[in-house]
Tab-separated table of C-alpha atoms in Angstrom:
chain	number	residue	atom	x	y	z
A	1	UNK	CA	0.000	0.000	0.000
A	2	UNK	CA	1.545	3.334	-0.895
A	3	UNK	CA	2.738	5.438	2.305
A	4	UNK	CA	-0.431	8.416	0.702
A	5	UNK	CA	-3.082	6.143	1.725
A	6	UNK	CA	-5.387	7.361	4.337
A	7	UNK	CA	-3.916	6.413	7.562
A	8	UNK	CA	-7.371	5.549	8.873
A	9	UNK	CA	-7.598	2.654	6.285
A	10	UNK	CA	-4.570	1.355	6.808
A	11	UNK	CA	-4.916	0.910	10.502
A	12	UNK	CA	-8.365	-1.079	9.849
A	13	UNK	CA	-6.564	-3.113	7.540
A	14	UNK	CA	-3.757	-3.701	10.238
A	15	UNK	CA	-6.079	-4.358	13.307
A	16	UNK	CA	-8.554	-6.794	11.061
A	17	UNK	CA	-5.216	-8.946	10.468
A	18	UNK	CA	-3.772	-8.949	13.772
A	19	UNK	CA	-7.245	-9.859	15.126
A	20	UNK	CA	-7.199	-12.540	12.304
A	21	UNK	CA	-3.512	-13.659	14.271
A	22	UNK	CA	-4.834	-13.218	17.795
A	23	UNK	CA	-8.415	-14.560	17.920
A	24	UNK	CA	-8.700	-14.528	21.885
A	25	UNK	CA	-6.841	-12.683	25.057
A	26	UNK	CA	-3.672	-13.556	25.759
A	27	UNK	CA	-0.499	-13.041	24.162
A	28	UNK	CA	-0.366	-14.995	21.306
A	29	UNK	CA	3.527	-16.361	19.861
A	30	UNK	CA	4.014	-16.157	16.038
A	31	UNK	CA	6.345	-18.459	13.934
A	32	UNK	CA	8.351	-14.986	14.213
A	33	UNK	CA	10.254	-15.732	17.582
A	34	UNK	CA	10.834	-11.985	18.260
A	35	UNK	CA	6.757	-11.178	17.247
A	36	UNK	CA	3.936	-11.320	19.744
A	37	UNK	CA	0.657	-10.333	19.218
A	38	UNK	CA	-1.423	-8.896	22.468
A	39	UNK	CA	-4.881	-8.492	23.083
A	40	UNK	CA	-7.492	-8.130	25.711
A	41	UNK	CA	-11.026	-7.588	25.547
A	42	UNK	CA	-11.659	-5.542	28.995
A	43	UNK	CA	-10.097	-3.177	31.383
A	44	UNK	CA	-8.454	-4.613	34.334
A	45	UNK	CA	-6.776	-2.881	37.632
A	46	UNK	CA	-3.236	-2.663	37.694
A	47	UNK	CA	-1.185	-5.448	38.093
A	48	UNK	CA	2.672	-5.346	38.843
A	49	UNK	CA	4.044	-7.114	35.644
A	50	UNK	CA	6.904	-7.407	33.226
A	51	UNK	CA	7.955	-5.538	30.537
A	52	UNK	CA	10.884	-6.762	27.951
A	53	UNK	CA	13.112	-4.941	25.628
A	54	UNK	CA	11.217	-4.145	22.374
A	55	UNK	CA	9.226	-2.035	20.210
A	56	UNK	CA	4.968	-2.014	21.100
A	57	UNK	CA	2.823	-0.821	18.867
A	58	UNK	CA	-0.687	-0.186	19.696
A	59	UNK	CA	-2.912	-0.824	17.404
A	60	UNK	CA	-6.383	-0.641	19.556
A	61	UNK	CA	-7.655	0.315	22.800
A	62	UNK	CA	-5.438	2.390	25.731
A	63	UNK	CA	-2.876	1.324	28.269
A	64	UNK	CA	-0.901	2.654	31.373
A	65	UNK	CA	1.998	1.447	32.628
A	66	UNK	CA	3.450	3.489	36.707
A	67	UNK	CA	7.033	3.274	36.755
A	68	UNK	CA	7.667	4.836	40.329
A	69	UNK	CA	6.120	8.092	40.806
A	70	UNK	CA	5.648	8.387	36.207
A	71	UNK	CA	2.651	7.662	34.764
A	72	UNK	CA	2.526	7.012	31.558
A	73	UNK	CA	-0.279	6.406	28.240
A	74	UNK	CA	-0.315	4.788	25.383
A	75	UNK	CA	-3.235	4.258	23.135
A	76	UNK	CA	-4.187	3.382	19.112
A	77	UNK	CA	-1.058	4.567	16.965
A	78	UNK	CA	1.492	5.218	19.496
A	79	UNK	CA	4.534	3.052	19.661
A	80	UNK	CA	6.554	2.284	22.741
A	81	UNK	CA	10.224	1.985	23.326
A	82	UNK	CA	11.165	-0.407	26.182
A	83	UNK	CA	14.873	0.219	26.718
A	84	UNK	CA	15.815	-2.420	29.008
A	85	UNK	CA	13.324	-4.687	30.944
A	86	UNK	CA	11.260	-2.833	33.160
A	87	UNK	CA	8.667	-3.675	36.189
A	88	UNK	CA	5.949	-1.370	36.129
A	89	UNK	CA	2.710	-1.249	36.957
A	90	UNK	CA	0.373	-2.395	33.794
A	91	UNK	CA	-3.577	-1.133	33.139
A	92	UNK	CA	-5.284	-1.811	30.251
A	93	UNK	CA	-8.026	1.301	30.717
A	94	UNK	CA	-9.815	1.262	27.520
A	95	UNK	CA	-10.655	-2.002	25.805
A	96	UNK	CA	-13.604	-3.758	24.938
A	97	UNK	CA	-14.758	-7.136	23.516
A	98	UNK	CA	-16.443	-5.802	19.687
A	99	UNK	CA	-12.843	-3.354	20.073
A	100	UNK	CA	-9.964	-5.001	21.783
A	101	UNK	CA	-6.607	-3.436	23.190
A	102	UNK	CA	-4.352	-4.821	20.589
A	103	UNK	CA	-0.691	-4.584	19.835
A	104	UNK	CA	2.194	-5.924	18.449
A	105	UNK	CA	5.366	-6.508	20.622
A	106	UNK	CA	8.825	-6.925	18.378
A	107	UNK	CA	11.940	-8.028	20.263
A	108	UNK	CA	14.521	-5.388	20.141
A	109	UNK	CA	17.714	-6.259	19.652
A	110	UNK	CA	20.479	-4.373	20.698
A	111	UNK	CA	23.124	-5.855	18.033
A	112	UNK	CA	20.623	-5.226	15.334
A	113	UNK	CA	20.461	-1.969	16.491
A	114	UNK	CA	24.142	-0.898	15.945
A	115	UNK	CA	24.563	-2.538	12.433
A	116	UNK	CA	21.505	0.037	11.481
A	117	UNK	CA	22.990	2.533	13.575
A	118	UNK	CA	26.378	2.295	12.448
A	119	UNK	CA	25.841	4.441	8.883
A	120	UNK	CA	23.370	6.891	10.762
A	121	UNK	CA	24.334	10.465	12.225
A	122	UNK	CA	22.787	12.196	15.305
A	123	UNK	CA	22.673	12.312	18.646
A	124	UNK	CA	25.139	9.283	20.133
A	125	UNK	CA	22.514	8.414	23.478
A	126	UNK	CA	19.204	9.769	25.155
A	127	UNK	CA	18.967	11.842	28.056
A	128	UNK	CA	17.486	8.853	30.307
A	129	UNK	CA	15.901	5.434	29.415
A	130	UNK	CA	12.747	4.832	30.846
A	131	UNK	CA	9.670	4.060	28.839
A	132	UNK	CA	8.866	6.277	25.887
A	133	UNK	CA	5.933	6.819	23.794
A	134	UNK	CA	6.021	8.241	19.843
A	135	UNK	CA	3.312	8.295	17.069
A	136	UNK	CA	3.085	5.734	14.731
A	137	UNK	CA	3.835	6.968	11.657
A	138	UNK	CA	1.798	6.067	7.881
A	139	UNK	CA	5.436	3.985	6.493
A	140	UNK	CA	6.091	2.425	10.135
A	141	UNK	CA	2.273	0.846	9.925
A	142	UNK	CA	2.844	-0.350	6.607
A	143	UNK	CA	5.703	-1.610	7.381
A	144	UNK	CA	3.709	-3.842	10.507
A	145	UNK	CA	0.588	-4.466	8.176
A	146	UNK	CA	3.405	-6.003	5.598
A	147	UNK	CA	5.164	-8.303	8.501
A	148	UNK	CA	1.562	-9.582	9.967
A	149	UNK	CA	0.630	-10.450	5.467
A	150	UNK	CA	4.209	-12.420	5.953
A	151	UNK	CA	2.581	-14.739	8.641
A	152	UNK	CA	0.126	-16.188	6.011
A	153	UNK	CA	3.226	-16.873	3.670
A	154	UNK	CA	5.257	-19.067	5.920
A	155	UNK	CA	7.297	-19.517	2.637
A	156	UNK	CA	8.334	-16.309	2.553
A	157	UNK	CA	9.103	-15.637	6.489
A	158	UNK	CA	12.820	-16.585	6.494
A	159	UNK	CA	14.178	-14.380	3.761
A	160	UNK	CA	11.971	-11.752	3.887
A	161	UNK	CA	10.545	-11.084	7.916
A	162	UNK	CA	14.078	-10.161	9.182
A	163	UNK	CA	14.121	-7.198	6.062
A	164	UNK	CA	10.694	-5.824	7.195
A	165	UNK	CA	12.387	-5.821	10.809
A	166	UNK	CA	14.765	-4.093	9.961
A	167	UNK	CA	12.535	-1.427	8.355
A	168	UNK	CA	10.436	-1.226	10.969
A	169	UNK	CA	13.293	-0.284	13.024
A	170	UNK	CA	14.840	2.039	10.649
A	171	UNK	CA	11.119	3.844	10.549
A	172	UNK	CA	11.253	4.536	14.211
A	173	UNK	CA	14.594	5.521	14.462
A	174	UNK	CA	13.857	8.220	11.950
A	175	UNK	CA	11.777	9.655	14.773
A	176	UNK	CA	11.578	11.656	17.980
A	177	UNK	CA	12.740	7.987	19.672
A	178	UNK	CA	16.109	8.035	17.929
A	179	UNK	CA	18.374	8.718	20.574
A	180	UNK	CA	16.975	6.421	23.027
A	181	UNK	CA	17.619	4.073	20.309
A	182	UNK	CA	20.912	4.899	19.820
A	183	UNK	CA	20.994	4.790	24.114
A	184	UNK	CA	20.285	0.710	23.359
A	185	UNK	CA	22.685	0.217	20.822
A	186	UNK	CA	26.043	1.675	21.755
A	187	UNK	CA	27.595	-0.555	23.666
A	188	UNK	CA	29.534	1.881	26.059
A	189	UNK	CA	26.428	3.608	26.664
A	190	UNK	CA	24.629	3.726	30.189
A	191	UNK	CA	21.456	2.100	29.463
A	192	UNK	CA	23.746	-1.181	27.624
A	193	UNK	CA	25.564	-0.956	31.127
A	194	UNK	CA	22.463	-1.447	33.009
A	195	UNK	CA	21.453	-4.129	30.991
A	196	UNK	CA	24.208	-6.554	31.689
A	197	UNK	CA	23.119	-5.755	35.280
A	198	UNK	CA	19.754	-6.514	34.593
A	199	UNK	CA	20.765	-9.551	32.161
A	200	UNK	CA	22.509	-10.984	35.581
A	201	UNK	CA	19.417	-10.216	37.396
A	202	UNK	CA	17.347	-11.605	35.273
A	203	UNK	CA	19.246	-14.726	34.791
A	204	UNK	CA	20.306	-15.278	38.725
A	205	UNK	CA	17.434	-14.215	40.214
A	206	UNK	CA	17.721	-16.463	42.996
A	207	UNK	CA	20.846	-15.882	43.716
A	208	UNK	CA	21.955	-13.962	46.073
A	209	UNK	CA	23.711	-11.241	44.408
A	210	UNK	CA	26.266	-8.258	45.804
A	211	UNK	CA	25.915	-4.405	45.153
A	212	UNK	CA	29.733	-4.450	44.486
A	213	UNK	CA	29.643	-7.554	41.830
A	214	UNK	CA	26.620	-5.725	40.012
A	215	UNK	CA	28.799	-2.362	40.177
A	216	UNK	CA	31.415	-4.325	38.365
A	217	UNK	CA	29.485	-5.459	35.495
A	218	UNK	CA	28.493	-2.076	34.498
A	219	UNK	CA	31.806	-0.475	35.718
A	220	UNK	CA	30.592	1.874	38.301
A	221	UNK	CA	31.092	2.344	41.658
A	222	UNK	CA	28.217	1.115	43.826
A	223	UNK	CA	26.970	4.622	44.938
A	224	UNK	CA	26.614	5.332	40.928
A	225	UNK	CA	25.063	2.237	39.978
A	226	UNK	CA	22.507	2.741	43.101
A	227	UNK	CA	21.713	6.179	41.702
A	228	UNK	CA	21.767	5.524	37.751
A	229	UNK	CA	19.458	2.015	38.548
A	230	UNK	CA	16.678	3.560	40.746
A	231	UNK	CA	16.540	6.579	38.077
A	232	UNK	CA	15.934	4.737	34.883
A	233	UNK	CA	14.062	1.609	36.649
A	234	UNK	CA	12.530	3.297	39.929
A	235	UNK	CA	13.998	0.764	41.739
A	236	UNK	CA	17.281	-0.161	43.661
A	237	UNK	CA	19.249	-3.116	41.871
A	238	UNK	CA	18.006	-5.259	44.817
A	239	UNK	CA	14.672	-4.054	44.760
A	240	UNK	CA	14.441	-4.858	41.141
A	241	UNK	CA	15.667	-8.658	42.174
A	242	UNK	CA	12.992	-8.702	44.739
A	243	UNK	CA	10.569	-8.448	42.646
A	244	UNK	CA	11.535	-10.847	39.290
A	245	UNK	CA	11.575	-13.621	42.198
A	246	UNK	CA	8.153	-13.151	43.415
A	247	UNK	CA	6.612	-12.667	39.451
A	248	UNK	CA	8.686	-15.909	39.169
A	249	UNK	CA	7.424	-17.502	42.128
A	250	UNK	CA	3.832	-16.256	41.129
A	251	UNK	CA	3.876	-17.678	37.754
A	252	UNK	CA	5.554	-20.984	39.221
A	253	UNK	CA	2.386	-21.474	41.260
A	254	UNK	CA	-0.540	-20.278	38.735
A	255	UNK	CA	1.224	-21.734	35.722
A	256	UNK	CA	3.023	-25.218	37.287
A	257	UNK	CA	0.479	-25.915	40.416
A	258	UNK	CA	3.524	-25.468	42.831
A	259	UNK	CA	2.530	-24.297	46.521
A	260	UNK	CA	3.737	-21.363	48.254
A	261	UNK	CA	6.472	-22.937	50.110
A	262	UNK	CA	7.757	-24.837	47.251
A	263	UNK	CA	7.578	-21.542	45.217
A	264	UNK	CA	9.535	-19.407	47.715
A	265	UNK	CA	11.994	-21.954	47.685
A	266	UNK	CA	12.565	-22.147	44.258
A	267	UNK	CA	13.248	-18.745	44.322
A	268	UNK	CA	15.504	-18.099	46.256
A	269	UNK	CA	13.603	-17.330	49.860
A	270	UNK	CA	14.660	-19.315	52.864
A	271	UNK	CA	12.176	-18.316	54.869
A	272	UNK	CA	8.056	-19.036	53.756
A	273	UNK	CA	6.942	-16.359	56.014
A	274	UNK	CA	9.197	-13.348	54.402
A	275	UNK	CA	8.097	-14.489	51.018
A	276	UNK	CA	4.584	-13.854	52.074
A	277	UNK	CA	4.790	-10.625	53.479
A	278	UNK	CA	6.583	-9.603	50.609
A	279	UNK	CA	4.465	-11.317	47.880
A	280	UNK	CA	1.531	-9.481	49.654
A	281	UNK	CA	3.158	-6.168	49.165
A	282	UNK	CA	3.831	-6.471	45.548
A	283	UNK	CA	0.397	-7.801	44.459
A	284	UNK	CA	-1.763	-6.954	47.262
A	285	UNK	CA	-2.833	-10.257	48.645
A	286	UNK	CA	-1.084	-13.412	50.058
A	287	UNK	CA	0.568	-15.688	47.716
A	288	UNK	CA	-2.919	-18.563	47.955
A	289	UNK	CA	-5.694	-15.788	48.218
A	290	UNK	CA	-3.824	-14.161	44.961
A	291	UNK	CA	-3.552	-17.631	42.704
A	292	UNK	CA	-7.261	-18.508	43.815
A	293	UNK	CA	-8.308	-15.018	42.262
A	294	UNK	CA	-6.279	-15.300	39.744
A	295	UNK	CA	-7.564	-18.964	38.771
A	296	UNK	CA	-11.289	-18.270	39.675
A	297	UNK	CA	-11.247	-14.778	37.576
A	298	UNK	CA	-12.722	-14.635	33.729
A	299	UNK	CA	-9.471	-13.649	31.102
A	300	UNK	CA	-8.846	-10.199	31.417
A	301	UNK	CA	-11.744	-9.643	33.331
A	302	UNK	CA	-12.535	-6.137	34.915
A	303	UNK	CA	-12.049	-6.853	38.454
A	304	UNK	CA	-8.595	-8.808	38.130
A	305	UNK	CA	-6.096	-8.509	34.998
A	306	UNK	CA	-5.240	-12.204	33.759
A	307	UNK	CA	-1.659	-12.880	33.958
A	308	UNK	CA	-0.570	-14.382	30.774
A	309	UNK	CA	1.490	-17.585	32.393
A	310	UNK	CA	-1.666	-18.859	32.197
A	311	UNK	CA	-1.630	-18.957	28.181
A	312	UNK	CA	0.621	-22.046	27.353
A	313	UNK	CA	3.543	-21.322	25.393
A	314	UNK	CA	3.192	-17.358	25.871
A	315	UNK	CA	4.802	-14.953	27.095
A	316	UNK	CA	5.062	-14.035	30.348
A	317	UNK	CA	4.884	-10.344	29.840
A	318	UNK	CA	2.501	-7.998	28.146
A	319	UNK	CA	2.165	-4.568	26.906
């Protein structure tokens, strides 16, 4: 479709095919490993969750994500840059089920990144990382309504789904999110050196893990690392720990049937009783009262937002 079509158009075409590729709530995988389709057909309260490096683009319906004391929207046509994995607060506020909140979530990766970046000019990183919100431009939903036609030509997907990819990253680079793009991809940058902390985090979760061995990874002195980590993530490196283990231990017990104990365990907690006071803190009620809910509530249902372990073979995060 030429990039002088009416925008309006384009987006129905765009939504009607990723509805096509997403026929119920969840988060639905794609023979595209880095491609996820999203949707949800109600509003839901927030729920602590997970968000992973990538591009979103909203193609339906409005959400909000609280990342400390920012609150941020993001509704039909907007795109969102997650720099680094984040653990905000999620809301889906405006969705319905004749008019879904629907996206698309690419993978972003950093080493893709630089080989675009490598032949561009401008500014070399962003003032902070965070989450941030652009418009979706007329050639950057082309681009997406071109990848989702790909998914019906499986033929097709190998040589020709990493090239739209790549122009779909190329389109938003060419906008006001370019230099927290080029924040991802230079590998000296802060936000790449919070990243290997996070990898670590995210990898060793129940570990028990040193400020000073963190500070190491992204060569900074503790004090800095402190500061620069609570800034772009709103919480403290060990904060940030805290909390993967319990979204761990939660999806452990909703998704494999394990108990509390067993859960904490497998965590990292050595003691059942601080797991549970902290559990409660993050998500509001104890770690059984929560599953039951969880379990007993309708998919994305208004009074309780579904978490998507629960969708076999998903992912467990969602924009």
């Amino acid at each position: 479709m030429p990039f002088d079509d009416d925008l309006t158009a384009l987006r129905e075409r765009t939504v009607a095919l990723a509805l096509a590729h997403a026929p119920g709530d969840g988060v639905h995988a794609t023979p595209l490993p880095w491609l996820r389709l999203i949707r949800a057909s109600a509003p839901a309260l927030p729920v602590p969750t997970v968000y992973e490096p990538g591009l979103v683009l909203v193609l339906q319906g409005r959400k909000r994500a609280q990342l400390g004391d920012r609150m941020l929207q993001y509704d039909a046509m907007q795109c969102l840059l997650v720099p680094m994995t984040m653990l905000p607060r999620g809301q889906v506020l405006e969705a319905r089920p004749d008019k879904p909140y629907l996206c698309l979530r690419l993978s972003c990766e950093p080493l893709a990144l630089t080989e675009l970046l490598l032949d561009g000019d401008g500014p070399a990183e962003g003032a902070d990382a965070g989450l941030h919100v652009a418009p979706v431009t007329a050639p950057l939903l082309d681009a997406a309504l071109r990848l989702l036609q790909l998914l019906d030509h499986p033929q097709d997907l190998k040589a020709l789904a990493p090239l739209v990819q790549r122009e779909i990253l190329y389109r938003v680079m060419a906008g006001p999110l370019c230099s927290q793009l080029r924040a991802l991809a230079r590998g000296d940058g802060v936000v790449r050196r919070l990243n290997r902390v996070i990898e670590q985090l995210t990898c060793r979760f129940a570990e028990p893990l040193s400020i000073d061995e963190l500070a190491g990874l992204a060569h900074m002195s503790p004090s800095t690392l402190h500061l620069r980590f609570k800034q772009l993530t709103a919480l403290s490196p060990l904060q940030f720990q805290k909390n993967l283990r319990l979204q761990q231990a939660r999806k452990l017990m909703l998704g494999d049937g394990l108990d509390a104990a067993s859960a904490a365990h497998r965590v990292g907690y050595e003691s059942p009783s601080q797991f549970s006071r902290e559990y409660r803190r993050l998500f509001g009620t104890p770690p059984q009262q929560d599953i039951a809910l969880l379990r007993a509530a309708p998919p994305w249902g208004p009074s309780r937002a579904r978490s998507p372990t629960r969708n076999a073979g998903r992912s467990t995060s969602a924009r």
